[in-house]
Coordinates of C-alpha atoms in Angstrom, one line a residue:
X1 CA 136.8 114.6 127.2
X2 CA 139.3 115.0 124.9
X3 CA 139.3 118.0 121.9
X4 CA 139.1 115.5 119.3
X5 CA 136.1 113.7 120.7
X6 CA 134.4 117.2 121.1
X7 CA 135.5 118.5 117.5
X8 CA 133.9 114.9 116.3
X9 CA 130.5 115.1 118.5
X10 CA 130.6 118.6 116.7
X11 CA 130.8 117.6 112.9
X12 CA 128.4 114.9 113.5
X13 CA 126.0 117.1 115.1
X14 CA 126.2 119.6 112.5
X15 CA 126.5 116.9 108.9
X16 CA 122.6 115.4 111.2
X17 CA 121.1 119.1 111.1
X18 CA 121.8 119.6 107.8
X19 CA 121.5 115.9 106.1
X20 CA 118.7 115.8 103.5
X21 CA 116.8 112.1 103.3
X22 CA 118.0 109.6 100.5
X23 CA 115.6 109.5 97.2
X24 CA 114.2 105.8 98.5
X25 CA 113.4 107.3 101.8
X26 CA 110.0 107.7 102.7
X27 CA 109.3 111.3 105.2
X28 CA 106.7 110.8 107.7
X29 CA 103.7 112.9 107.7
X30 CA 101.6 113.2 110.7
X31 CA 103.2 110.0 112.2
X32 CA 102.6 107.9 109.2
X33 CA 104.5 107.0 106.4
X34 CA 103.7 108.1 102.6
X35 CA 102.4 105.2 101.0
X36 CA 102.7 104.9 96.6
X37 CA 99.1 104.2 95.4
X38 CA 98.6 100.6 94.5
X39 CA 97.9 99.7 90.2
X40 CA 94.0 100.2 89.5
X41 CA 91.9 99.4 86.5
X42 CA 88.8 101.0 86.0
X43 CA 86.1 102.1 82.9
X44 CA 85.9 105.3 81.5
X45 CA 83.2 107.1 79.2
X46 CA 84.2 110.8 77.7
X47 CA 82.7 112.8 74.6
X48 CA 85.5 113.6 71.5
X49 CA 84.3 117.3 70.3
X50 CA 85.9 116.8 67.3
X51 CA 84.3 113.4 65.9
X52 CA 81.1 114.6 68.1
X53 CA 80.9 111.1 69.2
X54 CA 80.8 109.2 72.8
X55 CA 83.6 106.9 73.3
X56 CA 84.0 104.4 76.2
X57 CA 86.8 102.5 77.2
X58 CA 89.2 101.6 80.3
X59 CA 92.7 102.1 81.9
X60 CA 95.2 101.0 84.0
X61 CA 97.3 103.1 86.4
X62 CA 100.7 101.8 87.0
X63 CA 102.3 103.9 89.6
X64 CA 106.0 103.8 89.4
X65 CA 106.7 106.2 92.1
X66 CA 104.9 108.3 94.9
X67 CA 103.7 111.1 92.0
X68 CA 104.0 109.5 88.5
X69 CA 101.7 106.6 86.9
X70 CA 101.8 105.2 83.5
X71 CA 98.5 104.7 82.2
X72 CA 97.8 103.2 79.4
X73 CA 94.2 103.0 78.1
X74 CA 91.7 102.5 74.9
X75 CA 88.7 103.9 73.7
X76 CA 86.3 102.7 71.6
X77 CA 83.4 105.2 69.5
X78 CA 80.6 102.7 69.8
X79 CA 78.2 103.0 66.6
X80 CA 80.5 105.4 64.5
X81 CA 81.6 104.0 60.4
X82 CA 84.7 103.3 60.3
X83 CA 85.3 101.2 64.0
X84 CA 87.4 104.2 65.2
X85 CA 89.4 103.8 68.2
X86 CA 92.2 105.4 70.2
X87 CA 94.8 103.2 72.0
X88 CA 96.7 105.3 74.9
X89 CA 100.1 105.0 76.4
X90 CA 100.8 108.2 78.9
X91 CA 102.9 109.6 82.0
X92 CA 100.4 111.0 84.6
X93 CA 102.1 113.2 87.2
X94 CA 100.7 114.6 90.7
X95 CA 101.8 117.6 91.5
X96 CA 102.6 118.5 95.6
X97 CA 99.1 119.9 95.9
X98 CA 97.3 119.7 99.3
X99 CA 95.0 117.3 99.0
X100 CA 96.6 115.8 95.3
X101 CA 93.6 115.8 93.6
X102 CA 95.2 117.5 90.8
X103 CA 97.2 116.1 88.0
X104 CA 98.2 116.5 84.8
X105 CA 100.5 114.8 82.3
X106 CA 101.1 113.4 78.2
X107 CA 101.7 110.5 76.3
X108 CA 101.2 108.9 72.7
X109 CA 98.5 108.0 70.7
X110 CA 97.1 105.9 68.2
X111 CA 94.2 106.6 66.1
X112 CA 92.5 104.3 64.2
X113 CA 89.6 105.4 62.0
X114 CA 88.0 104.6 58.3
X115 CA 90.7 101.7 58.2
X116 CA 93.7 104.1 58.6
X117 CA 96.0 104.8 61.7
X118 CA 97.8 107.4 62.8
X119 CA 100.5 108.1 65.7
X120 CA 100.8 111.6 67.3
X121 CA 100.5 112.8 71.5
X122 CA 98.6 114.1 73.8
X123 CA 98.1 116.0 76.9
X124 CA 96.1 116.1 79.9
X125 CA 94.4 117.6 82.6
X126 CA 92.5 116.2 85.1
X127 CA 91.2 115.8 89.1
X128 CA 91.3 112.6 90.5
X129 CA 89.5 111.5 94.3
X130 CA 91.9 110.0 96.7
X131 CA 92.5 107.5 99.2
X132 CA 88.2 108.3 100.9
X133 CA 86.8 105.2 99.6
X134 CA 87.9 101.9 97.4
X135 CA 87.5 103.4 94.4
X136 CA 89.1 107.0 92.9
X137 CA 86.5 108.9 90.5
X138 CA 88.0 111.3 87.9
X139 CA 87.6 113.5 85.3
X140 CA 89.7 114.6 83.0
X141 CA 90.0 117.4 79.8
X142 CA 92.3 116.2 77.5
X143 CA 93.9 117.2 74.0
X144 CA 95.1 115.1 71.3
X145 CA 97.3 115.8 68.5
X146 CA 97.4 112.9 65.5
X147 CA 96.0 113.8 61.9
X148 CA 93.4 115.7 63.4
X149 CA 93.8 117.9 67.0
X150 CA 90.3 116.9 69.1
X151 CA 89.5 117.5 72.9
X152 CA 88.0 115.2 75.2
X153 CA 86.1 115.3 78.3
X154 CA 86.1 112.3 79.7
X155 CA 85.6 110.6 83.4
X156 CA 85.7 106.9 85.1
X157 CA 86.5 105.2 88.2
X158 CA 89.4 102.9 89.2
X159 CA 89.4 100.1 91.4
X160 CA 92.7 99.1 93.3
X161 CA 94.1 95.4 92.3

C-alpha cells in the first residue's frame, strides 16, 4: 500500500470518529429510531384563580420538531357576565428529560371579558403522559399576563389525528 493511501484511510478514519450527525438526522435509541409526535386535538377544563371561575376549552398540538409544539387553544368561562374568553397561541418545549413527561413553554394571549380585549403572554408549566396509550393526559399550571396577571390549573387529554 502506498503512504498516501495509508495517510487517506487515516484522515477518514479519524473525520468518522469524530463526525457529529446532521440536524435532520434522526440517532437511534435502543435499535429504533426517534419518532416526532403526530398533531393531536383534545379538550381541556382548568380553574382561573383570579376570575375564581372554571373555564373549559380545547387545543391543538402542532409539533414542528422532535421537542417543540405550537399549540394553540381557547377557553371559554361557562356562566360568567360578560362572555369572557381567552384565545391561545404558544410554543411548548420538552426538555431532554428521561421519560419527557415534562415541559414547559410561553406564548400570547387574548382576553376578552365585559366586551373589552386585551393582548399580553403567558407562561407554562406542565407534565404530559407519553406514547403508553392513544391518548396523552396532562396537566398544566400556568400564568398569564394581560390587564390583569391570573394562574391557571388546568388538565385535558389529546387524541392523535
Amino acid at each position: 500500500m502506498s503512504r498516501l493511501t495509508v495517510r487517506i484511510a487515516i484522515v477518514l478514519a479519524g473525520l468518522a470518529v469524530v463526525a457529529t450527525s446532521a440536524e435532520a438526522q434522526r440517532r437511534m435509541r435502543g435499535g429504533r429510531a426517534v419518532l416526532v409526535d403526530r398533531p393531536s386535538v383534545g379538550p381541556r377544563i382548568g380553574y382561573d384563580f383570579d376570575a375564581d371561575h372554571l373555564f373549559l376549552g380545547g387545543q391543538f398540538n402542532l409539533p414542528v420538531g422532535r421537542r417543540w409544539a405550537l399549540v394553540p387553544s381557547a377557553e371559554f368561562y361557562p356562566g360568567a357576565t360578560g362572555s369572557p374568553y381567552r384565545v391561545n397561541a404558544d410554543l411548548k418545549y420538552h426538555p431532554p428529560t428521561v421519560y419527557g413527561f415534562f415541559y414547559l413553554g410561553g406564548g400570547f394571549a387574548y382576553v376578552h371579558a365585559a366586551g373589552e380585549g386585551h393582548g399580553g403572554g403567558n407562561v407554562f408549566a406542565g407534565w404530559e403522559g407519553r406514547r403508553a396509550r392513544p391518548f396523552k393526559p396532562f396537566l398544566e399550571g400556568k400564568f398569564v399576563f394581560s390587564y390583569t396577571t391570573s394562574f391557571n390549573i388546568e388538565g385535558g387529554i389529546n387524541f392523535p389525528l
